Every structure is written in structure tokens, then in C-alpha cells.
Amino acid sequence: MTAARTEEQTVACTVEGRVAWVKFNRPEKRNAMSPALNRQMMRVLDELEFRDDVGVLVLTGEGTAWTAGMDLNEYFRETEARGLAGTRQAQRESYGWWRRLRWYQKPTIAMINGWCFGGGYGPLFACDLAFAADEARFGLSEINWGILPGGGASKVAAELLSFRRAMYHAMLGENIDGRTAAEWGLVNESMPADRLRARVTEVAESLLKKNPVALKATKDAIRRVREMTYDNAEDFLVRAQEAANSFDGEGRKEGLRQFLDEKTYKPGLGAYDLSRQKSA
């Protein structure tokens, strides 16, 4: 019999080469998200967000699952037994860290190593990039036990999938594998499980070479402009660039200097040498 995990043990984290590897850590429950896990995840995100030794955050799962979604007993039955107050508290705790992750200071990558069901679509969408194992399984299983895909899952399906695929995915409750998830647009890429970590590491190391202020401005811009008209997006992006220049005036200048004056790199082929920037 597996000993009960403490709240702190529901999330595991290691930092290697400026990459924080954050893991859902309830493998005995296929990493289902419980109120305790949701609270601990917020603490972990708080602790990592402004650390100098962390430049990229990778969210993955311990064992054979990424996350099987919400723990049906702890998240639903036990909180609902406490009435509306219990339900609302559980919702605040889960939606809160997903919202925090959507607008996180550092680039974020979802590494989907196994099951990704239901409520798992919240943190999946919250991450900037997503890579999956071919063997992973994705599903909106809510319809199979009598509720709609809530907690943002319906919004995620509508955002990332075509209308017909979103309808089929949500209404049938059938699973798809990592290859199909990549084809449908739920993730960027899919590959055999034994290559997944190496590919995610490669992407993380590429991100570490980019200007961090520009990365934050870029990821925010892409999320914001999705809901804007073209004219509103154009205006927003002008102001966003001005704000980024004000916050990090040396970055843009150094990039221009290395390209125009030194001719040491080509923007279309790679990034400027961040280590030579005065404010880096």
C-alpha cells in the first residue's frame, strides 16, 4: 500500500542548466490534480518565477502519465460535500495556477509523457509550447461521466482545434494519441517517448539563448492579439514594443550592433550573443 503523500510531495522539481523540470508527482493516481497538488503547484511557480538560475520551465509528469485531469474523489466529491464554499475554493486554486502559468515570466514547455485528460487541458494550454510522446493519450473524458468539459477545457478545444474536431473530441470522449494530437494542433510535435526529453531539452536550450525580455513580450503578445481586431492588435504591438524597449533598452541595441556593425550573426538564422549584452 502506497503511503499518503504530503502536500509538498505532490509536485517535484529539479533545476538543471537553467531549466526547471517541474513534475506532477502523484503517479499512483496517474498524476490526477487534487486540491493539495493545485496549492503546491502555485507555491512552486511562485518560487521559480524570478530565480536567476531558471530561464525555462518544463512541466511534465512522474511515471506513465502527464495528468489524468482532476481527481474525481478529492476535487469533486470531497469539495462538493463542503457546499458551494468548498467548490469555489477548489476552483480558485486550480484555475489560479493555470492562469499564473499562462502569463508566466519565463517561457514554459509542456512535456506530455503520458495521459493528458480533461482538466489537464488547462495547464496544457497555459504552457507556451507543447511536445508529446507518440504513446501519450489525450482525451476530454468529461462526457463519459456526465459533465461538460469545464475548467477551460472547452475553451482550449475551441482555441486549438478546428470546429469539427473540437465538437468530435468533446462530444465523443474518445482518446487520441500523440501523433494525432500534433496533427490536430494540441501540441507542437510528437515523437517516440525515448526521444521526448532530448527534444524538449533542445528547445529549452534554444530559448535560453534568446533575450528574456523579448521572450516575455512575445509570448504575451501572441496570447493577447488572438482576441483583437487587426487594427487593435497593431496598436497594442507598437505599445508593447515601446514598453519592452523601455524596460530593456540595451537588448535591441546590442542585437543591432552585432548584426550591423560586427556582422557576427544573422537574425534569420539564429540569435545574437546574449552573454555580451551589458544588462544580461
Short mmCIF file of C-alpha atoms in Angstrom, two decimals:
data_model
loop_
_atom_site.label_atom_id
_atom_site.label_comp_id
_atom_site.label_asym_id
_atom_site.label_seq_id
_atom_site.Cartn_x
_atom_site.Cartn_y
_atom_site.Cartn_z
CA MET A 1 0.00 0.00 0.00
CA THR A 2 1.39 3.38 -1.01
CA ALA A 3 1.84 5.85 1.84
CA ALA A 4 -0.16 9.04 1.52
CA ARG A 5 1.82 11.90 0.02
CA THR A 6 2.21 15.15 1.87
CA GLU A 7 1.03 18.27 0.06
CA GLU A 8 4.63 19.25 -0.68
CA GLN A 9 5.31 15.87 -2.27
CA THR A 10 2.54 16.23 -4.89
CA VAL A 11 4.90 18.31 -7.05
CA ALA A 12 8.56 17.51 -7.71
CA CYS A 13 11.12 19.95 -9.10
CA THR A 14 14.76 19.93 -10.16
CA VAL A 15 16.79 22.66 -11.87
CA GLU A 16 19.42 21.62 -14.42
CA GLY A 17 21.28 24.00 -16.69
CA ARG A 18 18.79 26.85 -16.04
CA VAL A 19 15.85 24.60 -16.94
CA ALA A 20 13.33 23.87 -14.16
CA TRP A 21 11.82 20.41 -14.58
CA VAL A 22 8.52 20.55 -12.69
CA LYS A 23 6.61 17.28 -12.31
CA PHE A 24 3.09 16.35 -11.35
CA ASN A 25 4.03 13.79 -8.68
CA ARG A 26 1.07 11.53 -7.94
CA PRO A 27 1.98 8.58 -10.18
CA GLU A 28 -0.18 6.21 -8.14
CA LYS A 29 -3.18 8.36 -9.25
CA ARG A 30 -1.85 8.95 -12.77
CA ASN A 31 -0.95 12.45 -11.55
CA ALA A 32 -4.58 13.49 -11.15
CA MET A 33 -4.79 17.05 -9.88
CA SER A 34 -6.06 17.35 -6.32
CA PRO A 35 -6.62 20.47 -4.20
CA ALA A 36 -3.30 19.73 -2.45
CA LEU A 37 -1.44 19.46 -5.76
CA ASN A 38 -3.00 22.68 -7.01
CA ARG A 39 -1.92 24.57 -3.91
CA GLN A 40 1.61 23.17 -4.10
CA MET A 41 1.91 23.96 -7.80
CA MET A 42 1.20 27.62 -7.08
CA ARG A 43 3.94 27.63 -4.45
CA VAL A 44 6.41 26.06 -6.88
CA LEU A 45 5.57 28.58 -9.60
CA ASP A 46 6.00 31.42 -7.11
CA GLU A 47 9.39 30.10 -6.01
CA LEU A 48 10.77 29.63 -9.53
CA GLU A 49 9.43 32.61 -11.44
CA PHE A 50 12.16 35.16 -10.69
CA ARG A 51 15.09 32.92 -9.83
CA ASP A 52 18.22 33.88 -11.75
CA ASP A 53 19.19 30.24 -12.23
CA VAL A 54 15.91 29.44 -14.03
CA GLY A 55 15.35 30.55 -17.61
CA VAL A 56 12.80 28.00 -18.84
CA LEU A 57 10.16 25.91 -17.06
CA VAL A 58 9.20 22.42 -18.28
CA LEU A 59 6.01 20.85 -16.91
CA THR A 60 5.85 17.07 -17.10
CA GLY A 61 4.59 14.07 -15.12
CA GLU A 62 6.11 11.34 -12.99
CA GLY A 63 5.55 7.80 -14.21
CA THR A 64 3.29 6.89 -17.13
CA ALA A 65 1.00 9.94 -17.11
CA TRP A 66 1.24 13.69 -17.56
CA THR A 67 -2.02 14.21 -15.69
CA ALA A 68 -5.26 12.27 -15.85
CA GLY A 69 -7.14 15.50 -15.11
CA MET A 70 -8.99 16.27 -11.93
CA ASP A 71 -9.07 13.75 -9.09
CA LEU A 72 -12.77 12.80 -9.16
CA ASN A 73 -12.88 11.99 -5.47
CA GLU A 74 -10.75 14.72 -3.92
CA TYR A 75 -11.50 17.55 -6.36
CA PHE A 76 -15.20 16.87 -6.92
CA ARG A 77 -16.85 14.63 -4.32
CA GLU A 78 -14.95 15.79 -1.24
CA THR A 79 -15.05 19.50 -2.08
CA GLU A 80 -18.71 19.40 -3.13
CA ALA A 81 -19.51 17.81 0.25
CA ARG A 82 -18.43 21.13 1.75
CA GLY A 83 -21.00 23.02 -0.29
CA LEU A 84 -20.51 25.96 -2.60
CA ALA A 85 -17.67 27.36 -0.49
CA GLY A 86 -15.65 24.17 -0.96
CA THR A 87 -16.32 24.06 -4.69
CA ARG A 88 -15.35 27.69 -5.22
CA GLN A 89 -12.16 27.31 -3.22
CA ALA A 90 -11.09 24.29 -5.29
CA GLN A 91 -11.84 26.19 -8.49
CA ARG A 92 -9.81 29.22 -7.39
CA GLU A 93 -6.84 27.03 -6.52
CA SER A 94 -6.79 25.16 -9.83
CA TYR A 95 -7.73 27.98 -12.19
CA GLY A 96 -5.37 30.26 -10.29
CA TRP A 97 -2.16 28.39 -11.09
CA TRP A 98 -3.24 27.74 -14.69
CA ARG A 99 -3.82 31.48 -15.12
CA ARG A 100 -0.49 32.18 -13.49
CA LEU A 101 1.20 29.76 -15.89
CA ARG A 102 -0.43 31.39 -18.96
CA TRP A 103 1.26 34.69 -18.14
CA TYR A 104 4.43 33.31 -16.55
CA GLN A 105 7.60 35.39 -16.63
CA LYS A 106 9.66 32.56 -18.14
CA PRO A 107 9.00 30.50 -21.29
CA THR A 108 7.10 27.32 -20.45
CA ILE A 109 7.01 23.93 -22.17
CA ALA A 110 4.52 21.10 -21.59
CA MET A 111 6.25 17.73 -21.99
CA ILE A 112 3.38 15.28 -22.35
CA ASN A 113 4.87 11.92 -21.41
CA GLY A 114 1.60 10.00 -20.98
CA TRP A 115 -2.09 10.51 -20.19
CA CYS A 116 -3.45 14.05 -20.63
CA PHE A 117 -7.17 14.09 -19.89
CA GLY A 118 -9.91 16.56 -19.02
CA GLY A 119 -8.67 19.20 -16.62
CA GLY A 120 -5.14 18.60 -17.90
CA TYR A 121 -6.06 20.71 -20.91
CA GLY A 122 -5.90 23.79 -18.63
CA PRO A 123 -2.15 23.60 -17.92
CA LEU A 124 -1.55 22.19 -21.43
CA PHE A 125 -2.90 25.40 -22.96
CA ALA A 126 -1.21 27.52 -20.30
CA CYS A 127 2.23 26.39 -21.44
CA ASP A 128 3.72 28.30 -24.36
CA LEU A 129 4.92 25.20 -26.22
CA ALA A 130 3.94 21.53 -26.00
CA PHE A 131 5.68 18.32 -27.07
CA ALA A 132 4.24 14.84 -26.70
CA ALA A 133 5.30 11.23 -26.83
CA ASP A 134 3.68 9.29 -29.66
CA GLU A 135 2.43 6.93 -26.98
CA ALA A 136 0.70 9.71 -24.99
CA ARG A 137 -3.09 9.73 -24.79
CA PHE A 138 -5.28 12.83 -24.92
CA GLY A 139 -8.98 12.92 -24.15
CA LEU A 140 -11.87 15.06 -22.97
CA SER A 141 -13.38 12.35 -20.82
CA GLU A 142 -15.95 14.52 -19.06
CA ILE A 143 -18.81 13.47 -21.33
CA ASN A 144 -18.19 9.86 -20.28
CA TRP A 145 -19.14 10.56 -16.66
CA GLY A 146 -21.83 13.11 -17.26
CA ILE A 147 -20.48 16.66 -17.27
CA LEU A 148 -19.28 19.15 -19.87
CA PRO A 149 -15.55 19.82 -20.40
CA GLY A 150 -15.35 22.68 -17.91
CA GLY A 151 -12.48 24.41 -16.20
CA GLY A 152 -11.46 25.95 -19.51
CA ALA A 153 -11.21 22.61 -21.36
CA SER A 154 -13.96 23.53 -23.84
CA LYS A 155 -12.22 26.84 -24.49
CA VAL A 156 -8.91 25.05 -25.07
CA ALA A 157 -10.53 22.69 -27.58
CA ALA A 158 -12.15 25.60 -29.40
CA GLU A 159 -8.89 27.58 -29.42
CA LEU A 160 -6.55 24.84 -30.61
CA LEU A 161 -8.76 22.64 -32.81
CA SER A 162 -10.96 23.18 -35.83
CA PHE A 163 -14.68 23.44 -35.09
CA ARG A 164 -15.48 19.90 -36.29
CA ARG A 165 -12.54 18.35 -34.44
CA ALA A 166 -13.40 20.24 -31.24
CA MET A 167 -17.00 19.03 -31.43
CA TYR A 168 -15.99 15.42 -32.08
CA HIS A 169 -13.32 15.47 -29.39
CA ALA A 170 -15.63 16.92 -26.73
CA MET A 171 -18.82 15.03 -27.60
CA LEU A 172 -17.44 11.51 -28.17
CA GLY A 173 -14.94 11.34 -25.32
CA GLU A 174 -12.61 9.20 -27.40
CA ASN A 175 -8.85 9.26 -26.86
CA ILE A 176 -6.26 10.28 -29.44
CA ASP A 177 -2.54 9.55 -29.39
CA GLY A 178 0.37 11.96 -29.51
CA ARG A 179 0.71 11.79 -33.28
CA THR A 180 -2.93 12.78 -33.75
CA ALA A 181 -2.60 15.49 -31.10
CA ALA A 182 0.25 17.01 -33.15
CA GLU A 183 -1.73 16.71 -36.38
CA TRP A 184 -4.74 18.39 -34.76
CA GLY A 185 -2.66 21.18 -33.17
CA LEU A 186 -2.95 20.29 -29.49
CA VAL A 187 0.85 20.05 -29.34
CA ASN A 188 3.73 21.32 -31.47
CA GLU A 189 5.34 17.95 -32.13
CA SER A 190 5.11 14.29 -31.26
CA MET A 191 7.91 11.73 -31.18
CA PRO A 192 8.77 8.34 -29.64
CA ALA A 193 8.89 8.52 -25.85
CA ASP A 194 12.60 7.73 -25.71
CA ARG A 195 13.36 10.90 -27.70
CA LEU A 196 10.96 13.25 -25.92
CA ARG A 197 13.21 14.63 -23.17
CA ALA A 198 16.10 15.21 -25.57
CA ARG A 199 13.87 17.19 -27.93
CA VAL A 200 12.40 19.28 -25.11
CA THR A 201 15.91 19.94 -23.78
CA GLU A 202 16.99 21.06 -27.24
CA VAL A 203 14.09 23.52 -27.45
CA ALA A 204 14.68 24.79 -23.91
CA GLU A 205 18.36 25.40 -24.63
CA SER A 206 17.42 27.36 -27.75
CA LEU A 207 15.05 29.52 -25.69
CA LEU A 208 17.80 30.19 -23.14
CA LYS A 209 19.81 31.90 -25.88
CA LYS A 210 17.07 34.45 -26.58
CA ASN A 211 16.59 37.83 -24.93
CA PRO A 212 14.34 37.10 -21.89
CA VAL A 213 12.55 40.45 -22.05
CA ALA A 214 11.73 39.91 -25.71
CA LEU A 215 10.55 36.37 -24.97
CA LYS A 216 8.14 37.56 -22.29
CA ALA A 217 6.80 40.33 -24.52
CA THR A 218 6.43 37.92 -27.44
CA LYS A 219 4.54 35.21 -25.57
CA ASP A 220 2.18 37.78 -24.05
CA ALA A 221 1.62 39.42 -27.43
CA ILE A 222 0.62 36.19 -29.15
CA ARG A 223 -1.94 35.39 -26.45
CA ARG A 224 -3.36 38.92 -26.35
CA VAL A 225 -3.74 39.57 -30.06
CA ARG A 226 -5.75 36.39 -30.67
CA GLU A 227 -8.83 38.18 -29.39
CA MET A 228 -8.17 41.54 -31.08
CA THR A 229 -9.06 43.03 -34.41
CA TYR A 230 -6.08 43.63 -36.68
CA ASP A 231 -6.09 47.39 -36.02
CA ASN A 232 -6.27 46.91 -32.25
CA ALA A 233 -3.50 44.32 -32.41
CA GLU A 234 -1.34 46.64 -34.47
CA ASP A 235 -1.70 49.40 -31.90
CA PHE A 236 -1.13 47.05 -28.99
CA LEU A 237 2.05 45.63 -30.51
CA VAL A 238 3.51 49.08 -31.13
CA ARG A 239 2.95 49.96 -27.48
CA ALA A 240 4.23 46.57 -26.30
CA GLN A 241 7.48 47.06 -28.23
CA GLU A 242 7.90 50.53 -26.78
CA ALA A 243 7.40 49.13 -23.28
CA ALA A 244 9.93 46.35 -23.90
CA ASN A 245 12.47 48.87 -25.24
CA SER A 246 11.97 51.00 -22.14
CA PHE A 247 12.44 48.02 -19.83
CA ASP A 248 15.43 46.62 -21.71
CA GLY A 249 16.89 49.35 -23.90
CA GLU A 250 20.24 47.63 -24.33
CA GLY A 251 18.93 44.37 -25.74
CA ARG A 252 17.65 45.67 -29.07
CA LYS A 253 20.71 47.88 -29.49
CA GLU A 254 23.11 45.02 -28.85
CA GLY A 255 21.31 42.80 -31.34
CA LEU A 256 21.52 45.52 -33.98
CA ARG A 257 25.16 46.21 -33.16
CA GLN A 258 26.26 42.59 -33.54
CA PHE A 259 24.40 42.29 -36.84
CA LEU A 260 25.08 45.69 -38.46
CA ASP A 261 28.50 46.57 -37.09
CA GLU A 262 30.21 43.27 -36.29
CA LYS A 263 28.28 41.07 -38.74
CA THR A 264 28.69 38.20 -36.28
CA TYR A 265 25.25 36.66 -36.76
CA LYS A 266 22.17 36.74 -39.00
CA PRO A 267 18.77 37.22 -37.34
CA GLY A 268 17.12 34.87 -39.82
CA LEU A 269 19.50 32.08 -38.83
CA GLY A 270 20.00 32.48 -35.10
CA ALA A 271 20.10 34.78 -32.07
CA TYR A 272 22.67 37.37 -31.10
CA ASP A 273 25.18 36.55 -28.34
CA LEU A 274 23.22 37.37 -25.21
CA SER A 275 26.28 36.95 -22.97
CA ARG A 276 27.80 40.13 -24.44
CA GLN A 277 24.83 42.31 -23.55
CA LYS A 278 25.66 44.71 -20.73
CA SER A 279 22.39 44.21 -18.91
CA ALA A 280 22.26 40.42 -19.44
#
